[in-house]
Short mmCIF file of C-alpha atoms (C1' of nucleotides) in Angstrom, two decimals:
data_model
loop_
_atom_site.label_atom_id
_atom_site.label_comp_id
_atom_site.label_asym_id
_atom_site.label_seq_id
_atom_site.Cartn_x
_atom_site.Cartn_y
_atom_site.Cartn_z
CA UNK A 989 49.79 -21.87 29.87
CA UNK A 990 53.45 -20.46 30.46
CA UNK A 991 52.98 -17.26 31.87
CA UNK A 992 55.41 -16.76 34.24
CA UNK A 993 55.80 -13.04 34.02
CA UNK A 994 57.35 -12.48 37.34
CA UNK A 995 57.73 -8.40 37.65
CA UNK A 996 57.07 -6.15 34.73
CA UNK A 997 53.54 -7.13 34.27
CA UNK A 998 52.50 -3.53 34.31
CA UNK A 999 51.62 -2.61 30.83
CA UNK A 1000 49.41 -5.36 29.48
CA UNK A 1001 50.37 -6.74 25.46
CA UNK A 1002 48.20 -5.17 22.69
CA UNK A 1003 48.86 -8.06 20.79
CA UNK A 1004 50.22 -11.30 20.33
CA UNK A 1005 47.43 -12.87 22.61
CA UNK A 1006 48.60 -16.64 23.68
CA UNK A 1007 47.91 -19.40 20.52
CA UNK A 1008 45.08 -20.69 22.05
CA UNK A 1009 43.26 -17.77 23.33
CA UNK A 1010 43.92 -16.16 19.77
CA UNK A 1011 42.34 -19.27 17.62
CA UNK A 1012 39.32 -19.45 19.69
CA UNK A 1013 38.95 -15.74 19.49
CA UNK A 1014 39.14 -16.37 16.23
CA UNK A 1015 36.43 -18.96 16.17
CA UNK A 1016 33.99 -16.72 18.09
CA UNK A 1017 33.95 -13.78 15.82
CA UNK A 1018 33.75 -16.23 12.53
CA UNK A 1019 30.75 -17.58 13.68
CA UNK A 1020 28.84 -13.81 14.11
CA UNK A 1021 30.89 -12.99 10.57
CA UNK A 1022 29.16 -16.17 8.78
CA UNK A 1023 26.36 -15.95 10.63
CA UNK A 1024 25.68 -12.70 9.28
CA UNK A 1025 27.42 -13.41 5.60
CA UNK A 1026 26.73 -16.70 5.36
CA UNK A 1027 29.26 -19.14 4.52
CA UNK A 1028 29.83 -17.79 1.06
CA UNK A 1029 31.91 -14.74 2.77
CA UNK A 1030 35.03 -14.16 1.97
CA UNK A 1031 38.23 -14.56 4.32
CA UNK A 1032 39.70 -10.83 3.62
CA UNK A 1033 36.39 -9.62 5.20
CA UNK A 1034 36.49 -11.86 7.90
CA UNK A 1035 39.91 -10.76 8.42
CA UNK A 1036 39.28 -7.14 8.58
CA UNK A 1037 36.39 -7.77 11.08
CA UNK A 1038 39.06 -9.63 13.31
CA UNK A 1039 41.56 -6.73 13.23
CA UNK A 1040 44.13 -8.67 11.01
CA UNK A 1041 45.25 -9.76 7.83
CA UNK A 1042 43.81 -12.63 6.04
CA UNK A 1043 47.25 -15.22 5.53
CA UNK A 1044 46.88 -14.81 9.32
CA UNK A 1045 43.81 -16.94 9.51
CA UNK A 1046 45.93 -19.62 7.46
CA UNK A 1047 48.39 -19.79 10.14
CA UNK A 1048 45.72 -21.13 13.22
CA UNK A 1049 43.72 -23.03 10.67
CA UNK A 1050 44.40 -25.21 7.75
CA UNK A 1051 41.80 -23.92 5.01
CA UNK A 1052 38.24 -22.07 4.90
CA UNK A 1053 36.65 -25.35 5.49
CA UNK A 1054 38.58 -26.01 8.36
CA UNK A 1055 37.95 -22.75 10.25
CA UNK A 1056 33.65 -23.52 9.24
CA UNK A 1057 34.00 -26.70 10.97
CA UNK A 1058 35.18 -25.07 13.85
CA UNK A 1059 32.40 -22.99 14.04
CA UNK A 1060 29.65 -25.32 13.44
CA UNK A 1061 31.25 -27.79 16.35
CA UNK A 1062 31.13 -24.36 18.48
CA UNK A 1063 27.52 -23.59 17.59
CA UNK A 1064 25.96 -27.07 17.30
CA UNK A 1065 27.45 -28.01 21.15
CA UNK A 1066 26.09 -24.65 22.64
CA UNK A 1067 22.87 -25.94 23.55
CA UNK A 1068 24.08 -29.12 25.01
CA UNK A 1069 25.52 -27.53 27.34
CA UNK A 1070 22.19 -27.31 29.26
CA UNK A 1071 21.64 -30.61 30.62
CA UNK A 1072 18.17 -31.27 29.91
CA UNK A 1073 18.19 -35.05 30.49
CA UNK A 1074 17.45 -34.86 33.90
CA UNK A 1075 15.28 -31.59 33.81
CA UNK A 1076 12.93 -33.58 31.59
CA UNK A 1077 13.12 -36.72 33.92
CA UNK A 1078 12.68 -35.23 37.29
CA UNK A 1079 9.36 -36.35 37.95
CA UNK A 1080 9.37 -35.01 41.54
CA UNK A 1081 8.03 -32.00 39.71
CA UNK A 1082 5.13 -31.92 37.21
CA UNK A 1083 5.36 -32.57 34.16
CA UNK A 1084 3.76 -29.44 32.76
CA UNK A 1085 6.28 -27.26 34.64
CA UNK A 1086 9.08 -29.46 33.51
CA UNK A 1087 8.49 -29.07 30.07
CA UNK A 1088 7.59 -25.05 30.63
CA UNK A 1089 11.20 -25.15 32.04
CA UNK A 1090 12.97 -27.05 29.70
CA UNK A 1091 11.49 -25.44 26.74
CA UNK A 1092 12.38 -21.68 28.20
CA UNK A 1093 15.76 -22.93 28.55
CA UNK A 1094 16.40 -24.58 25.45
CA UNK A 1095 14.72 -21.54 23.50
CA UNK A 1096 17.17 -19.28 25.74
CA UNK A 1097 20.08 -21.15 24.47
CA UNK A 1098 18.97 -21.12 20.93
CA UNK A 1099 16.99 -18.30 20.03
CA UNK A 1100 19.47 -16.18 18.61
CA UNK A 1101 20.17 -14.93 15.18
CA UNK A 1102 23.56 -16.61 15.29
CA UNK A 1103 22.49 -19.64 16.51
CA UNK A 1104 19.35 -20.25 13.73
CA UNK A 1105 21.54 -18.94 10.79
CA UNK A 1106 24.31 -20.94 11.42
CA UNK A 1107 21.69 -23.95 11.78
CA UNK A 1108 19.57 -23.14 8.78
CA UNK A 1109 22.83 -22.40 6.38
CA UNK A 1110 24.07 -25.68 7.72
CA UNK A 1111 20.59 -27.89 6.97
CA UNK A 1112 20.44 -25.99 3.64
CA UNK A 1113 23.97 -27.17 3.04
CA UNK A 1114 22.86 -31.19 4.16
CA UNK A 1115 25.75 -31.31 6.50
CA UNK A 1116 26.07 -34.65 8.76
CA UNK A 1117 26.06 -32.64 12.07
CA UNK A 1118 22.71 -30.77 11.04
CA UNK A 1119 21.46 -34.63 10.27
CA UNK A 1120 23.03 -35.69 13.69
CA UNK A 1121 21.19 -32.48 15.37
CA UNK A 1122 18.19 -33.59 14.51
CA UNK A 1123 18.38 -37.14 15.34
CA UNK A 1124 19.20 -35.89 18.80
CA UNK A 1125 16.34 -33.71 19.42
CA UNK A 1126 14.33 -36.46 18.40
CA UNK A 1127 15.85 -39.15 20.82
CA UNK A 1128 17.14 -37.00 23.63
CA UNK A 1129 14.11 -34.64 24.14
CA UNK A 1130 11.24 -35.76 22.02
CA UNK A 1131 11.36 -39.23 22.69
CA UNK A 1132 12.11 -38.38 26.27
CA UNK A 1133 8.63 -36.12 26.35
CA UNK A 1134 6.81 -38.77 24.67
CA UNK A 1135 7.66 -41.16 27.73
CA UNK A 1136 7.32 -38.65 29.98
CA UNK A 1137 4.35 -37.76 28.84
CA UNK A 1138 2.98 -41.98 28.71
CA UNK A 1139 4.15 -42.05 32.06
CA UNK A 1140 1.91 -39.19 33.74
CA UNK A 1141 -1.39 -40.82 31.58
CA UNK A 1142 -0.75 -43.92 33.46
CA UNK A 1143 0.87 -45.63 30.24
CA UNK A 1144 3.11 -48.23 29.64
CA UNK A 1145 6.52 -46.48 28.87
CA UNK A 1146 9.17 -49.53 27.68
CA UNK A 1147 8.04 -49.08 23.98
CA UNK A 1148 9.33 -47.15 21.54
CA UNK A 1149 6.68 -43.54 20.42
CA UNK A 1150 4.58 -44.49 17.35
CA UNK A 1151 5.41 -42.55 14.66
CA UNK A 1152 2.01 -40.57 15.03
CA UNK A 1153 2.81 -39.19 18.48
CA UNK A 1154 6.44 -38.42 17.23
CA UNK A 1155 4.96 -36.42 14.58
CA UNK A 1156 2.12 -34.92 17.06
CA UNK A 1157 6.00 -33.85 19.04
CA UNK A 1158 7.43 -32.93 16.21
CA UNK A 1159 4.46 -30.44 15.27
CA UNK A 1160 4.58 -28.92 18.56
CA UNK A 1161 7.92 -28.72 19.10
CA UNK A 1162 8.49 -27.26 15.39
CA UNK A 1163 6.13 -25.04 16.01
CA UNK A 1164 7.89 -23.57 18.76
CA UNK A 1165 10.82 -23.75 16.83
CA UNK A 1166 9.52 -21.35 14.47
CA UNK A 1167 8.68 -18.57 16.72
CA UNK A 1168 12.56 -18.33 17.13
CA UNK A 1169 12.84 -18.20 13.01
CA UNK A 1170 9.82 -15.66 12.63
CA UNK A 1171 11.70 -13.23 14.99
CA UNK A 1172 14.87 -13.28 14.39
CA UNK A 1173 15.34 -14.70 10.67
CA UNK A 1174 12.26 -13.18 9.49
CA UNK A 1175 12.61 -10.76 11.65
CA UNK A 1176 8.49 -10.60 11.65
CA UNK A 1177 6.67 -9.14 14.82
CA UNK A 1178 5.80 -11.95 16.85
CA UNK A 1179 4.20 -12.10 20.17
CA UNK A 1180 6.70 -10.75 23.32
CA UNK A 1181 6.02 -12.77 25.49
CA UNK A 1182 7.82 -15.73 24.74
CA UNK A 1183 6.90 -17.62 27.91
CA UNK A 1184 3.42 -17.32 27.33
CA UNK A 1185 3.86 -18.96 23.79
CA UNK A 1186 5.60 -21.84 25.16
CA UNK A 1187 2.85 -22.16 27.59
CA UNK A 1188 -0.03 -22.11 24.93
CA UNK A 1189 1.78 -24.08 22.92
CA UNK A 1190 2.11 -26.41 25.99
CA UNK A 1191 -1.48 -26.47 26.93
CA UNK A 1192 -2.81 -27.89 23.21
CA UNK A 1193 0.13 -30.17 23.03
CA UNK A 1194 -1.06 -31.69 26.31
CA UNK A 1195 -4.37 -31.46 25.23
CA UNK A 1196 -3.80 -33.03 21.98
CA UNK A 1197 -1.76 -36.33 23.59
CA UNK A 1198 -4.12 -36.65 26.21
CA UNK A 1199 -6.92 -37.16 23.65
CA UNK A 1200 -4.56 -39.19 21.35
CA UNK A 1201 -3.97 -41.42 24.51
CA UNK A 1202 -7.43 -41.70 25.35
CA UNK A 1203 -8.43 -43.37 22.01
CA UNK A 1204 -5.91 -45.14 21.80
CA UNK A 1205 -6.75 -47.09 25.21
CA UNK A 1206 -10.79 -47.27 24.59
CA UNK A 1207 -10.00 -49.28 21.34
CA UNK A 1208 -6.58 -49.85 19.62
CA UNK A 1209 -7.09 -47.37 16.64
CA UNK A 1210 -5.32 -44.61 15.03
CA UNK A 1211 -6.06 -41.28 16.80
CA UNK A 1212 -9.10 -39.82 15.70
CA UNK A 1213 -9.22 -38.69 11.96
CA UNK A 1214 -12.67 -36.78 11.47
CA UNK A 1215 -11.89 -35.72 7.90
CA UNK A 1216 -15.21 -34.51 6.12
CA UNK B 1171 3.97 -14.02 -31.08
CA UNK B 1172 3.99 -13.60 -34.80
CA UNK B 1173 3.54 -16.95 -35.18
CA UNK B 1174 2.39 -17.32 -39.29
CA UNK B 1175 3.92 -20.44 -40.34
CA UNK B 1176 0.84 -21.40 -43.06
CA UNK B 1177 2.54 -24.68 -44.30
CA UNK B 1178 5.92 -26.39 -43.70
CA UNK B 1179 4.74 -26.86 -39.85
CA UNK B 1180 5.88 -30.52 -40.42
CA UNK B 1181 9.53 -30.36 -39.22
CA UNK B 1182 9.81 -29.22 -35.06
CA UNK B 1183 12.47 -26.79 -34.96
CA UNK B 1184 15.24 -28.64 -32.61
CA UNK B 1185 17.13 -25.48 -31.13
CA UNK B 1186 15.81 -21.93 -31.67
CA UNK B 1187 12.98 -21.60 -29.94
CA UNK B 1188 11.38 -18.55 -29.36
CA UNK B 1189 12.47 -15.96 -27.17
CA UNK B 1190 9.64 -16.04 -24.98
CA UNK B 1191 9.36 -19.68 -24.57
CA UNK B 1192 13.23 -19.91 -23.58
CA UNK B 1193 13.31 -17.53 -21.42
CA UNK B 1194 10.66 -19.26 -19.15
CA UNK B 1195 12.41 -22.27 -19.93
CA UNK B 1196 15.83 -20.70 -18.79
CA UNK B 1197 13.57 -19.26 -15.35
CA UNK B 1198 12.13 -22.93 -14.50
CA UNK B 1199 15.84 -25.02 -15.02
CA UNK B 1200 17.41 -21.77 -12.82
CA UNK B 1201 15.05 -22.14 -10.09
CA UNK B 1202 15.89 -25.50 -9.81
CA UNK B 1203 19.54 -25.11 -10.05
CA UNK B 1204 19.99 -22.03 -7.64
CA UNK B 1205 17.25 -24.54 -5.30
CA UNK B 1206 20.03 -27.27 -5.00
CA UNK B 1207 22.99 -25.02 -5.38
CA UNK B 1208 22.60 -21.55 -3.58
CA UNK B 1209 22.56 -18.38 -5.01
CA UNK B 1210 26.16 -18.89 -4.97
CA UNK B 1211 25.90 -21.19 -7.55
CA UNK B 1212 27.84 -19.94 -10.94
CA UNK B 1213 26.72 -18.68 -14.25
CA UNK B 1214 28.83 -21.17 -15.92
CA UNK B 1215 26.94 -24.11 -14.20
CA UNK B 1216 24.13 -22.91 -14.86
CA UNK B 1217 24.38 -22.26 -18.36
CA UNK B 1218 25.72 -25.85 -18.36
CA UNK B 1219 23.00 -27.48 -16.99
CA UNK B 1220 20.83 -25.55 -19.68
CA UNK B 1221 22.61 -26.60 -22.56
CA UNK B 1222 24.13 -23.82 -23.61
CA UNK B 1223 26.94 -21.45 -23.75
CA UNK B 1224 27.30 -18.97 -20.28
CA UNK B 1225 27.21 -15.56 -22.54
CA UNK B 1226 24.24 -16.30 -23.65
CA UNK B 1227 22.13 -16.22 -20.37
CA UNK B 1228 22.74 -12.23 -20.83
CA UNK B 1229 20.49 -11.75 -23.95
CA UNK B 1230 17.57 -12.91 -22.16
CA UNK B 1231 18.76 -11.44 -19.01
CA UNK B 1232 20.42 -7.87 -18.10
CA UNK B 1233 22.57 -9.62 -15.28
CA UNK B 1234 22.67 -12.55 -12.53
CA UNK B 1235 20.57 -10.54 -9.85
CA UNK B 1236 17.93 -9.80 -12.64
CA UNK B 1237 17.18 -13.48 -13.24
CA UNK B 1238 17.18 -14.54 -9.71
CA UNK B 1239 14.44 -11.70 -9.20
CA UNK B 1240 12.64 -13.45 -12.10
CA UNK B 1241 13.17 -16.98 -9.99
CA UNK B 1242 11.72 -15.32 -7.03
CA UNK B 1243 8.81 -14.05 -8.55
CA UNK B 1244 7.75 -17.71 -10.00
CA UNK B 1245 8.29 -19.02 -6.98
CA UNK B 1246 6.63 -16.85 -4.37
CA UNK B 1247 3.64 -16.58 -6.58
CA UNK B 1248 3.05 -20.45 -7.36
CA UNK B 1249 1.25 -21.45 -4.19
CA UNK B 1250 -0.84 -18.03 -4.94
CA UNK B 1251 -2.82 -19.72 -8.01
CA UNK B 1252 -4.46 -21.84 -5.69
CA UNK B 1253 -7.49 -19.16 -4.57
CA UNK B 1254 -7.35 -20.78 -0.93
CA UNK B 1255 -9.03 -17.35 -0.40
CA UNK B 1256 -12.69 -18.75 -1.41
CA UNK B 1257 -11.70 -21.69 0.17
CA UNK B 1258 -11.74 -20.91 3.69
CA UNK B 1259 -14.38 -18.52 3.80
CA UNK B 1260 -17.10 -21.03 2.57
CA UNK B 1261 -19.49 -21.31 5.19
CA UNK B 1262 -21.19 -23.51 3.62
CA UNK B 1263 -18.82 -26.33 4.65
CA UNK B 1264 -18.17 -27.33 7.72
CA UNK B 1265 -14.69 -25.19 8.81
CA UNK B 1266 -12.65 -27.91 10.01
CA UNK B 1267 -13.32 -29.80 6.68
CA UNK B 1268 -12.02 -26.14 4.89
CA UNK B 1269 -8.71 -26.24 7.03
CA UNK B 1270 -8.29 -29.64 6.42
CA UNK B 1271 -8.58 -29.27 2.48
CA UNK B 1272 -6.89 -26.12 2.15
CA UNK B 1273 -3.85 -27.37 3.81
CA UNK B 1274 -3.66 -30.30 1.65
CA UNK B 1275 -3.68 -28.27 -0.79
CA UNK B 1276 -1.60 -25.46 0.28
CA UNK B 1277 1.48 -28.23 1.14
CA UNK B 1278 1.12 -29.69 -1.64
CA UNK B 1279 1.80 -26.65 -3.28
CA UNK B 1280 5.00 -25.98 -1.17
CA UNK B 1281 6.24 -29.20 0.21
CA UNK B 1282 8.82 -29.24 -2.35
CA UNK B 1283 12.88 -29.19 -1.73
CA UNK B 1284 12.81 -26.40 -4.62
CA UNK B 1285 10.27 -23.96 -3.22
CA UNK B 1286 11.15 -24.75 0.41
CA UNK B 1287 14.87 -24.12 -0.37
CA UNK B 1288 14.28 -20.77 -1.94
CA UNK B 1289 12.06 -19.92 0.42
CA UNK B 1290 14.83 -20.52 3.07
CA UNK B 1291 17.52 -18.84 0.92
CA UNK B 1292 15.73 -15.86 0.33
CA UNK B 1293 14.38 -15.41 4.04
CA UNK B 1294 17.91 -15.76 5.13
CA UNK B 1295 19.03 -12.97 2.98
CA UNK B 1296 16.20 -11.14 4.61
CA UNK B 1297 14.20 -10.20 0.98
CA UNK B 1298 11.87 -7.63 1.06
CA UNK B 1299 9.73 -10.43 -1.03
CA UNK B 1300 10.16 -12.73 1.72
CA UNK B 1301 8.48 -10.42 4.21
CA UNK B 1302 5.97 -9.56 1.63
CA UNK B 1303 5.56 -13.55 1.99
CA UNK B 1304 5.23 -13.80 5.71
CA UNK B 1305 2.97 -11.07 5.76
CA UNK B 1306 0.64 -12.28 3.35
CA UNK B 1307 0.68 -15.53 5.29
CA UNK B 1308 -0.53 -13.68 8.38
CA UNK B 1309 -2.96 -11.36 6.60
CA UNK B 1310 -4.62 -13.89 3.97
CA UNK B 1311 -4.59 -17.04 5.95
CA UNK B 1312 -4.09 -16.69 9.33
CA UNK B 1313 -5.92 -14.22 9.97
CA UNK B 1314 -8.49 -15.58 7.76
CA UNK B 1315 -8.48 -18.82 9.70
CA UNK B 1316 -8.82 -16.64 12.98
CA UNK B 1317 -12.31 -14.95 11.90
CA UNK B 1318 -13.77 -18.54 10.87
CA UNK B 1319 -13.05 -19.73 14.15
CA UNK B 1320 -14.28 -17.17 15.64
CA UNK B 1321 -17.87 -17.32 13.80
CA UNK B 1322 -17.63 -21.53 14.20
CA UNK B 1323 -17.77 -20.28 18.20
CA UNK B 1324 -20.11 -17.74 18.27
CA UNK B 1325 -17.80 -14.72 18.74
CA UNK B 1326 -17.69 -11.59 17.19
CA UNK B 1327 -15.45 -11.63 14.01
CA UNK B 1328 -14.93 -8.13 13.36
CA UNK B 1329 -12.20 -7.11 15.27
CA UNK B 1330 -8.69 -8.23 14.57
CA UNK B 1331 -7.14 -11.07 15.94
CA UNK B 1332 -5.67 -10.85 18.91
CA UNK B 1333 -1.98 -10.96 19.50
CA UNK B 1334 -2.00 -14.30 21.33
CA UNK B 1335 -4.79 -16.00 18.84
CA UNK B 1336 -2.07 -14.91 16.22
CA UNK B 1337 0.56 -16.94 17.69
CA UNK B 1338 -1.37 -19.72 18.40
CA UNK B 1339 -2.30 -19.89 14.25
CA UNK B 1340 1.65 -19.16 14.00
CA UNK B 1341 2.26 -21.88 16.24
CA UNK B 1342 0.10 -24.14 14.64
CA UNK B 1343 1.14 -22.86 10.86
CA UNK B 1344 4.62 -23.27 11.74
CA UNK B 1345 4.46 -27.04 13.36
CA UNK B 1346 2.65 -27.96 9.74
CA UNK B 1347 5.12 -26.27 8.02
CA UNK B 1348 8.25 -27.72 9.89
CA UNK B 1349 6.99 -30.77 9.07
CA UNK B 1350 7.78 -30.07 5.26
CA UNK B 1351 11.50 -28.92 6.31
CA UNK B 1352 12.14 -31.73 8.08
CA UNK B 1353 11.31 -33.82 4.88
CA UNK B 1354 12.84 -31.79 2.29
CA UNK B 1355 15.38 -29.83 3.87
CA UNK B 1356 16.40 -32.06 6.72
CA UNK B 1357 15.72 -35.05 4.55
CA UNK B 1358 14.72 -36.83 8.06
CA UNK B 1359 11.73 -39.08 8.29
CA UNK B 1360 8.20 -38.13 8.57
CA UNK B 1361 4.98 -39.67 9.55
CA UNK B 1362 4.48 -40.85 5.92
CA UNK B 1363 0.73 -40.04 5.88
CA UNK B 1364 0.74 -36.43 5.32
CA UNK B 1365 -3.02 -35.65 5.48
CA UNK B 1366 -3.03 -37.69 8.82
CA UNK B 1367 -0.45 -35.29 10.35
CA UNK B 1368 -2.71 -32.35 9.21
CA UNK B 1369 -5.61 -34.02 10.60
CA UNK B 1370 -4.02 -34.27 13.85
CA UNK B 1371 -2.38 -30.55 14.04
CA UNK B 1372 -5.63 -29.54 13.40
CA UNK B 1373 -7.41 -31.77 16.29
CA UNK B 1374 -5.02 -29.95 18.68
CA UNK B 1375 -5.52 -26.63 17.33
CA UNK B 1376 -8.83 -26.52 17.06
CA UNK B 1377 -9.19 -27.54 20.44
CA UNK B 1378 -6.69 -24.96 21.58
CA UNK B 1379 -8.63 -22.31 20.18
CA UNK B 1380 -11.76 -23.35 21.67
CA UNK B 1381 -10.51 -23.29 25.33
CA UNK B 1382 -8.75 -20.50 24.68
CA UNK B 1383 -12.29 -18.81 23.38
CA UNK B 1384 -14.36 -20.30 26.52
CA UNK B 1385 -11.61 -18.35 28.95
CA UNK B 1386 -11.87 -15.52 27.09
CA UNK B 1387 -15.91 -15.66 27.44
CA UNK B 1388 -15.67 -16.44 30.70
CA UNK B 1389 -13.97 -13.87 32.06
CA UNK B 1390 -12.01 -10.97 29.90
CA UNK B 1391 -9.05 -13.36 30.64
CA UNK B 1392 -5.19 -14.49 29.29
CA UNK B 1393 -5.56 -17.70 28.05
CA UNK B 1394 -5.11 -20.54 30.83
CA UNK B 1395 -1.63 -20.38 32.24
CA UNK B 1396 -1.34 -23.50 34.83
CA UNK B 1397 2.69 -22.77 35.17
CA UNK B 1398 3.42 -25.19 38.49
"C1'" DA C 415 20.52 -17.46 -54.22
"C1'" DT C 416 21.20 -13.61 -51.46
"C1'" DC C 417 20.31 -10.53 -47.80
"C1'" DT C 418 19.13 -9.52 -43.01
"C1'" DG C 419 18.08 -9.82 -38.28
"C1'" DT C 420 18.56 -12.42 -34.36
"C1'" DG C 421 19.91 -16.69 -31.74
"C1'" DA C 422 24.13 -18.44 -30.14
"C1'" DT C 423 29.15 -18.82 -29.40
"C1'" DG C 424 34.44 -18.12 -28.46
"C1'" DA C 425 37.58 -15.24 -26.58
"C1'" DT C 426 38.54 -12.27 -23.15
"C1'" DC C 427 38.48 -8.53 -19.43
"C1'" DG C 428 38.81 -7.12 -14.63
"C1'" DC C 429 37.85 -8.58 -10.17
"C1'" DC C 430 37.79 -11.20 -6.09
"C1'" DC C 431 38.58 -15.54 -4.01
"C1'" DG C 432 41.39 -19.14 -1.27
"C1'" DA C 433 45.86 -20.21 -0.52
"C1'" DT C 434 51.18 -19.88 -0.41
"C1'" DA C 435 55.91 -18.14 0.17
"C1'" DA C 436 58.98 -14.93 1.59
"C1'" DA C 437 60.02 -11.05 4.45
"C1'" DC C 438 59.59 -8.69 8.60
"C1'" DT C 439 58.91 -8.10 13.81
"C1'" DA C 440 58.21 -8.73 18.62
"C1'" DG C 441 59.03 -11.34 22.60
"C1'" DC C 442 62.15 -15.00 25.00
"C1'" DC C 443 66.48 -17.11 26.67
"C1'" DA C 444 71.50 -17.42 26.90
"C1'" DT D 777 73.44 -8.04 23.36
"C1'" DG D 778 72.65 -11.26 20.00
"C1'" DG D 779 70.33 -14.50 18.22
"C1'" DC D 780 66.19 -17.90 17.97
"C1'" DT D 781 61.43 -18.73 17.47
"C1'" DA D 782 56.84 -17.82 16.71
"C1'" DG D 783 53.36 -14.21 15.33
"C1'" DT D 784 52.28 -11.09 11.59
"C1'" DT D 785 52.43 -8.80 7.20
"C1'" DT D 786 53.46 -7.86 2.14
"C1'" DA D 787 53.34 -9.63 -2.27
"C1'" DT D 788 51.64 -12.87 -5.24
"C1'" DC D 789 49.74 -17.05 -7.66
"C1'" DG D 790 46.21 -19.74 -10.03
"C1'" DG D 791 41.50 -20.02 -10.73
"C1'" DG D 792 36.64 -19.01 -11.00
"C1'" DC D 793 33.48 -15.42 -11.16
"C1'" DG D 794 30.12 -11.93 -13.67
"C1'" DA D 795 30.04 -9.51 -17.66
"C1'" DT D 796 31.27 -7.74 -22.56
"C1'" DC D 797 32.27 -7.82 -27.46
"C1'" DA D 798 33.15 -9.30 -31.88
"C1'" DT D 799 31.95 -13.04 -34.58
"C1'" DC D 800 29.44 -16.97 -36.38
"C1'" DA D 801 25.13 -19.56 -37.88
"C1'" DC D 802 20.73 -19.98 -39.22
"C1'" DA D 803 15.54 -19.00 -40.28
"C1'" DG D 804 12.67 -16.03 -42.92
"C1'" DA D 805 11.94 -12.33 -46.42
"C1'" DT D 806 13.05 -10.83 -51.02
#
DNA sequence: ATCTGTGATGATCGCCCGATAAACTAGCCA
DNA sequence: TGGCTAGTTTATCGGGCGATCATCACAGAT
């Protein structure tokens, strides 16, 4: 912005950091602070943890609320930032290693404990961008894998996923997903080697639509369903 | 209980009902209010929602934190009345017809937006009763489930389950139990037919465990790990 | 009918919360 | 140097919170 400062730059400000620099500052540490308090913590603690006084926060934004909706917008756009579309759709490169990829990636970006706090507070809460999350994940990668995955069993890939095989994603991915809850919201011991999980969890997914495929091409019937 | 009353039975009393029945009373309406509302949620609410005055809540109970212990308690130990422990060690039924069952049973003990929404509250306030919980899950059923599949193959059930067979039954707990967050908490739709979704998680897990069982006789092996 | 113990309430205390207004202070330009 | 403006703090308000206490109301014993 306007920083001219010709000469004299030698002894850098302590303070009174640029507006913008300051508010998203601001934004970054609220999200750890709620993360950790949840959103029931107060602003005089927040403040304290950001080196200030609390009428401060008032000043960069409008109420409580205000500043939380910063920090969910911050948080819930983090993992976008990957670009999985066309990692998913590259099909120069197997699928299984596509998916290994992607799934390291994603779990990179979100396995966190600020990341799944901020997410579960917000789903507890029924917030629109928690709803809006999930819709994603199930159009933007699910859905994708689904075709991805009709596509490499030689099947036809215009329609939509029955709901069966969305669920038979939805399984797998959530299981996944709860690896990344076990360790760090649980805090439970899980197994280290997270790579490894993602590639067992891989193999019986693959295993699982491949059979689902299969009898669903011998005869048109719901996948198998041996109950006893 | 001293509970004469010889005659004069005829007339229900309307409002002072005996301590121990309204206090149970005031524990069941509480675990539904601090279910929908947080732990956050306020005495005066609460007391609202009961019928009666705020001040009162403090004869039956010494403070707030005191009766959410008591909601805790009824909650973690519901789906414990169910006895699943018989259940999946009957070898006299075929195992994947136990799984099947006792995960029918066991979500239809917790596939509820009360129990899964104190479950999530209290695991993100990282409760020593929540860890109790997650162990118990690992221990009791997991684990459990781990030794029958082990006998179904012909293996050797005595030692303890291996760090990677645990995460695979994590993997494959957690996908069944996402499926009830995504319902309740998420409020997002579901393949409606839940005993078909179990049915299929199992397929895939059961078939996971299998291959990862023939690699392990094999050869003293890691599970198959075709990473392109 | 009166007494007594307990279920239930009204009034209130002290505290912390989110938010506001006024006062102060540091950097910028004439 | 003397303002002007924007960043920061001190003081404070109204309100809701958990919790307490004195008081009231009612069922059962006498």
């Amino acid at each position: 912005m306007n920083r001219k400062t010709p000469v004299k730059r030698v002894r850098a400000k302590q303070r009174r950091l640029s507006a913008d620099d300051r508010r998203s500052e601001f934004v970054t540490k609220a999200t750890e602070f709620f993360a950790e308090e949840g959103f029931g913590g107060g602003t005089r603690a927040l403040a304290r943890k950001l080196g200030v006084t609390q009428p401060l926060l008032y000043r960069y934004f409008p109420s409580k609320d205000d500043l939380i909706k910063e920090v969910y917008r911050k948080v819930y756009l983090e993992p976008l930032e990957i670009g999985w579309e066309k990692l998913l759709s590259d099909r120069s490169r197997p699928l299984r290693a596509r998916l290994q990829e992607f799934y390291e990636i994603y779990t990179d970006a979100i396995f966190n404990r600020k990341w799944l706090r901020i997410y579960l507070y917000s789903g507890l809460k029924g917030l629109d961008i928690n709803r809006w999350y999930v819709g994603m994940v199930k159009d933007k990668i699910l859905t994708r894998i689904l075709r991805e995955c009709r596509h490499d069993a030689g099947l036809a890939t215009q329609s939509r996923p029955s709901a069966a095989e969305l669920e038979l994603a939805w399984v797998f991915h959530g299981g996944i997903f709860y690896y990344g809850v076990r360790k760090y919201i649980y805090e439970a011991p899980v197994l280290k080697d997270k790579a490894q999980m993602i590639s067992d969890a891989l193999d019986i997914f693959l295993a699982g639509f491949e059979r689902m495929a299969e009898s669903a091409t011998d005869r048109r019937r719901a996948p198998v369903k041996v109950v006893g």
